[in-house]
Amino acid sequence: MDGPHPIRLAMLGRQGAGKGTQCVRLSHHFAIPHISTGDMLRAAVRANTPFGQKASEFMERGELVSDEVITGVVSERLGENDTRVRGFILDGFPRTVAQAGALQEILAPGGLLAVVDLDVPLEVVKARLFSRRVCAVCGANYSVEVFPRVEGICDVCGGEIVQRPDDTEEAISRRLELYEEMTRPLTEYYRRLGLLEVVDGIGSLDEVMERILAALRGRGIEGQVFGGQDS
Ligand code: AMP
C-alpha cells in the first residue's frame, strides 16, 4: 500500500483459537490499535461501573451482551482519532450478523479491508480454554503450552495470573455453542463480500502470524505505513 490509508481489519475464530495473541502482534506490526470488545468489557467489570456490573452477568454465563450495547461501545471507539487515521484490528467484534451490519454502517462509506478467520479445530480450542490462565492486569494469555517465567506472575507486566471467570466448563461450552450459532454465519457473510481469509491457526505463534501476513500481503495489505516497527 502506498500512503497512510487506514488499515481496517477484523479477526474471527473460535474462543481459544489465539485471536487475542495474534491481534496484539498485528497491532504492533501495522501500528494500529487493537480493539478487543472482551477486553473493553472486562475493563468495565474491573472498574465496577453500572455497565460493567450488568455486562458481567452475561459474560460469566458465557452469553453475549446485546448487539445494541456492544455496537454502541465499538462505535464510540471507532470514532476516535487514532482508529480513524490509522485503522484498527477488531478482536471479538463483530460476533453476530446484526453487529456486522452495524459495523458496515459505522464505517461507511469505507469498510473493512480484510477479515481473517483463524481456524482451529474444536477439540484443540477446548483443551486450550480449559487450561487457559490470563493476567488479571494486562490480559496476557498463558496455558499449558505457554507458561510464565515465574509461576503465577505475568511476564509482561508482573500482574497476577488467574483463571477467567468465564473459563468454567459450563460457560466454555455455552460460548463455543454460541460461536457456531451466532458467529459462524459471519464467515459466509464476509466470503460473499470478498473479504474473508481463512488461516490455519495450528502452529507456532510465528508460523501463524506469517500465514496471516502472507494472506494480507496477497491483498496488498502490508508494511508499516506509519513507520512502526515489525514485532
Ligand atoms: P472474549 O474475550 O472476546 O471471549 O469476550 C468475553 C465475553 O464478552 C463474551 O463471552 C461475551 O459475553 C462478551 N462479548 C465480547 N464481545 C462481544 C460481542 N461482540 N458481542 C456480544 N458480547 C460480547
Coordinates of C-alpha atoms and ligand atoms in Angstrom, one line a residue:
M1 CA 0.0 0.0 0.0
D2 CA 1.3 3.5 -0.7
G3 CA 0.4 6.2 1.7
P4 CA -1.3 6.3 5.1
H5 CA -4.6 4.6 4.3
P6 CA -6.3 3.3 7.4
I7 CA -5.8 -0.5 7.7
R8 CA -9.1 -1.8 8.9
L9 CA -9.1 -5.5 9.9
A10 CA -11.3 -7.9 11.8
M11 CA -10.4 -11.3 13.2
L12 CA -12.8 -14.2 13.5
G13 CA -12.2 -17.5 15.2
R14 CA -13.4 -19.7 18.0
Q15 CA -12.7 -18.8 21.6
G16 CA -9.2 -20.1 22.3
A17 CA -8.1 -20.0 18.6
G18 CA -5.4 -17.5 19.5
K19 CA -7.1 -14.3 18.2
G20 CA -6.1 -12.1 21.1
T21 CA -2.4 -13.1 20.8
Q22 CA -2.2 -12.6 17.0
C23 CA -4.2 -9.4 17.2
V24 CA -1.7 -7.9 19.6
R25 CA 1.1 -8.9 17.2
L26 CA -0.7 -7.5 14.2
S27 CA -1.4 -4.3 16.0
H28 CA 2.3 -3.9 16.6
H29 CA 3.2 -4.9 13.1
F30 CA 0.9 -2.4 11.4
A31 CA 1.0 0.2 14.2
I32 CA -2.8 0.1 14.5
P33 CA -4.9 -0.1 17.7
H34 CA -6.1 -3.5 18.8
I35 CA -9.8 -3.2 19.7
S36 CA -10.9 -6.2 21.8
T37 CA -14.5 -6.0 22.9
G38 CA -13.9 -8.7 25.5
D39 CA -11.0 -6.6 27.0
M40 CA -13.2 -3.4 26.9
L41 CA -16.0 -5.3 28.8
R42 CA -13.6 -6.8 31.3
A43 CA -12.1 -3.3 32.0
A44 CA -15.7 -2.1 32.7
V45 CA -16.2 -5.1 35.0
R46 CA -13.0 -4.3 36.9
A47 CA -13.9 -0.6 37.2
N48 CA -17.3 -1.8 38.6
T49 CA -19.3 0.7 36.6
P50 CA -23.1 0.0 36.3
F51 CA -22.4 -1.0 32.7
G52 CA -19.7 -3.4 33.9
Q53 CA -21.9 -4.9 36.6
K54 CA -24.6 -5.6 34.0
A55 CA -22.2 -7.0 31.4
S56 CA -20.5 -9.3 33.9
E57 CA -23.8 -11.2 34.4
F58 CA -23.9 -12.1 30.8
M59 CA -20.2 -12.8 30.5
E60 CA -19.9 -15.1 33.4
R61 CA -22.6 -17.3 31.9
G62 CA -20.9 -17.3 28.6
E63 CA -23.8 -15.4 27.0
L64 CA -23.4 -12.5 24.6
V65 CA -24.2 -8.9 25.7
S66 CA -26.8 -7.2 23.5
D67 CA -26.0 -6.1 20.0
E68 CA -27.1 -2.6 20.7
V69 CA -24.9 -2.2 23.8
I70 CA -21.8 -3.6 22.2
T71 CA -22.3 -1.8 18.9
G72 CA -22.6 1.5 20.9
V73 CA -19.3 0.8 22.7
V74 CA -17.5 -0.1 19.4
S75 CA -19.0 2.8 17.5
E76 CA -17.6 5.2 20.1
R77 CA -14.2 3.7 20.0
L78 CA -14.1 3.8 16.2
G79 CA -15.0 7.5 16.2
E80 CA -11.7 8.3 18.0
N81 CA -8.9 9.9 16.1
D82 CA -6.3 7.0 16.2
T83 CA -8.7 4.5 14.6
R84 CA -10.0 6.9 12.0
V85 CA -6.5 7.8 10.9
R86 CA -4.5 4.6 11.3
G87 CA -7.2 1.9 11.2
F88 CA -7.6 -0.9 13.7
I89 CA -7.8 -4.6 14.2
L90 CA -11.1 -5.8 15.7
D91 CA -11.0 -8.8 18.1
G92 CA -14.3 -10.3 19.2
F93 CA -16.4 -8.0 17.2
P94 CA -18.5 -8.4 15.1
R95 CA -19.9 -11.6 16.6
T96 CA -23.4 -11.6 15.0
V97 CA -24.7 -10.7 11.6
A98 CA -26.5 -7.8 13.2
Q99 CA -23.2 -6.5 14.5
A100 CA -21.6 -6.9 11.1
G101 CA -24.3 -4.9 9.5
A102 CA -24.0 -2.2 12.2
L103 CA -20.2 -2.1 11.6
Q104 CA -20.7 -1.5 7.9
E105 CA -22.9 1.4 8.7
I106 CA -20.3 2.8 11.2
L107 CA -17.5 2.5 8.6
A108 CA -19.5 3.8 5.6
P109 CA -18.5 5.0 3.0
G110 CA -15.4 2.9 3.6
G111 CA -15.3 -0.6 5.1
L112 CA -13.0 -3.4 6.3
L113 CA -10.0 -4.3 4.1
A114 CA -10.0 -7.9 5.2
V115 CA -11.4 -10.4 7.7
V116 CA -9.1 -13.1 9.0
D117 CA -10.8 -16.3 10.2
L118 CA -8.3 -18.1 12.4
D119 CA -9.2 -21.8 12.0
V120 CA -8.5 -24.1 14.9
P121 CA -10.4 -27.4 15.5
L122 CA -13.0 -27.6 18.3
E123 CA -11.1 -30.3 20.3
V124 CA -7.9 -28.1 20.3
V125 CA -9.6 -24.9 21.5
K126 CA -11.5 -26.8 24.2
A127 CA -8.2 -28.1 25.6
R128 CA -6.7 -24.7 25.4
L129 CA -9.6 -23.0 27.1
F130 CA -9.7 -25.4 30.0
S131 CA -6.0 -24.8 30.7
R132 CA -6.1 -21.1 29.9
R133 CA -4.9 -18.6 32.5
V134 CA -4.7 -14.8 32.0
C135 CA -3.0 -11.9 33.6
A136 CA -5.6 -10.1 35.7
V137 CA -4.0 -6.7 34.9
C138 CA -2.9 -6.7 31.2
G139 CA -4.9 -9.7 29.9
A140 CA -1.8 -11.6 28.5
N141 CA -2.7 -15.3 27.9
Y142 CA -1.0 -18.4 29.4
S143 CA -1.7 -22.1 29.1
V144 CA -0.1 -25.5 29.3
E145 CA 1.7 -24.5 26.1
V146 CA 2.8 -21.0 27.1
F147 CA 3.7 -20.6 30.8
P148 CA 5.2 -17.6 32.6
R149 CA 8.9 -17.5 33.7
V150 CA 7.7 -17.2 37.4
E151 CA 4.7 -19.2 38.4
G152 CA 1.6 -17.1 38.9
I153 CA 3.3 -13.8 37.7
C154 CA 2.8 -12.2 34.3
D155 CA 5.9 -11.9 32.2
V156 CA 4.6 -8.8 30.5
C157 CA 3.6 -6.6 33.5
G158 CA 4.2 -8.5 36.7
G159 CA 0.4 -8.8 37.4
E160 CA -1.3 -11.8 39.0
I161 CA -2.2 -14.7 36.7
V162 CA -5.7 -16.0 37.2
Q163 CA -8.4 -18.1 35.5
R164 CA -11.1 -16.1 33.7
P165 CA -14.4 -16.3 35.4
D166 CA -16.0 -17.4 32.1
D167 CA -13.5 -20.2 31.6
T168 CA -15.6 -22.7 33.6
E169 CA -16.7 -25.9 31.9
E170 CA -20.3 -24.7 31.5
A171 CA -19.5 -21.2 30.2
I172 CA -16.9 -22.6 27.8
S173 CA -19.5 -25.0 26.3
R174 CA -22.0 -22.2 26.0
R175 CA -19.6 -19.8 24.4
L176 CA -18.5 -22.4 21.8
E177 CA -22.1 -23.3 21.1
L178 CA -22.9 -19.6 20.6
Y179 CA -19.9 -19.2 18.3
E180 CA -21.3 -21.8 15.9
E181 CA -24.8 -20.4 16.1
M182 CA -24.3 -16.7 16.0
T183 CA -20.7 -16.0 14.8
R184 CA -20.1 -18.8 12.3
P185 CA -22.6 -17.3 9.7
L186 CA -20.2 -14.3 9.5
T187 CA -17.6 -16.4 7.6
E188 CA -20.2 -16.7 4.8
Y189 CA -21.2 -13.1 5.2
Y190 CA -17.6 -11.9 4.7
R191 CA -16.8 -14.5 2.0
R192 CA -19.6 -13.1 -0.1
L193 CA -18.2 -9.6 0.4
G194 CA -14.8 -10.9 -0.9
L195 CA -13.1 -10.1 2.4
L196 CA -12.6 -13.4 4.0
E197 CA -9.1 -15.1 4.5
V198 CA -9.3 -18.4 6.3
V199 CA -5.9 -19.0 8.0
D200 CA -4.8 -22.3 9.7
G201 CA -4.3 -21.4 13.4
I202 CA -2.3 -24.5 14.3
G203 CA 1.4 -24.0 14.7
S204 CA 3.8 -21.7 16.5
L205 CA 2.9 -18.1 17.1
D206 CA 5.4 -17.0 14.5
E207 CA 4.1 -19.5 11.9
V208 CA 0.5 -18.5 12.3
M209 CA 1.5 -14.8 12.2
E210 CA 3.4 -15.4 9.0
R211 CA 0.4 -17.1 7.4
I212 CA -1.8 -14.2 8.4
L213 CA 0.7 -11.6 7.0
A214 CA 1.0 -13.7 3.8
A215 CA -2.8 -13.7 3.3
L216 CA -2.9 -9.9 3.9
R217 CA 0.1 -9.3 1.6
G218 CA -1.9 -11.2 -1.1
R219 CA -4.5 -8.4 -0.8
G220 CA -1.9 -5.7 -1.0
I221 CA -2.1 -5.0 2.8
E222 CA 1.5 -4.9 4.0
G223 CA 4.2 -2.9 5.6
Q224 CA 4.2 -0.4 8.4
V225 CA 2.8 2.5 6.5
F226 CA 3.2 4.7 9.6
G227 CA 6.8 3.7 10.2
G228 CA 6.0 1.3 13.1
Q229 CA 8.5 -1.5 13.7
D230 CA 7.7 -5.1 13.0
S231 CA 7.4 -7.2 16.1
Ligands
AMP1 P1 -14.0 -12.6 24.6 O1 -12.9 -12.2 25.4 O2 -13.9 -12.0 23.2 O3 -14.2 -14.1 24.5 O4 -15.3 -12.0 25.2 C1 -15.7 -12.3 26.5 C2 -17.2 -12.1 26.7 O5 -17.6 -10.7 26.5 C3 -18.1 -12.9 25.7 O6 -18.3 -14.2 26.1 C4 -19.4 -12.0 25.7 O7 -20.1 -12.2 26.9 C5 -18.8 -10.6 25.8 N1 -18.6 -10.1 24.4 C6 -17.4 -9.7 23.9 N2 -17.5 -9.3 22.6 C7 -18.9 -9.3 22.4 C8 -19.6 -9.0 21.2 N3 -19.1 -8.6 20.1 N4 -21.0 -9.2 21.3 C9 -21.6 -9.7 22.4 N5 -20.9 -10.0 23.6 C10 -19.5 -9.8 23.5

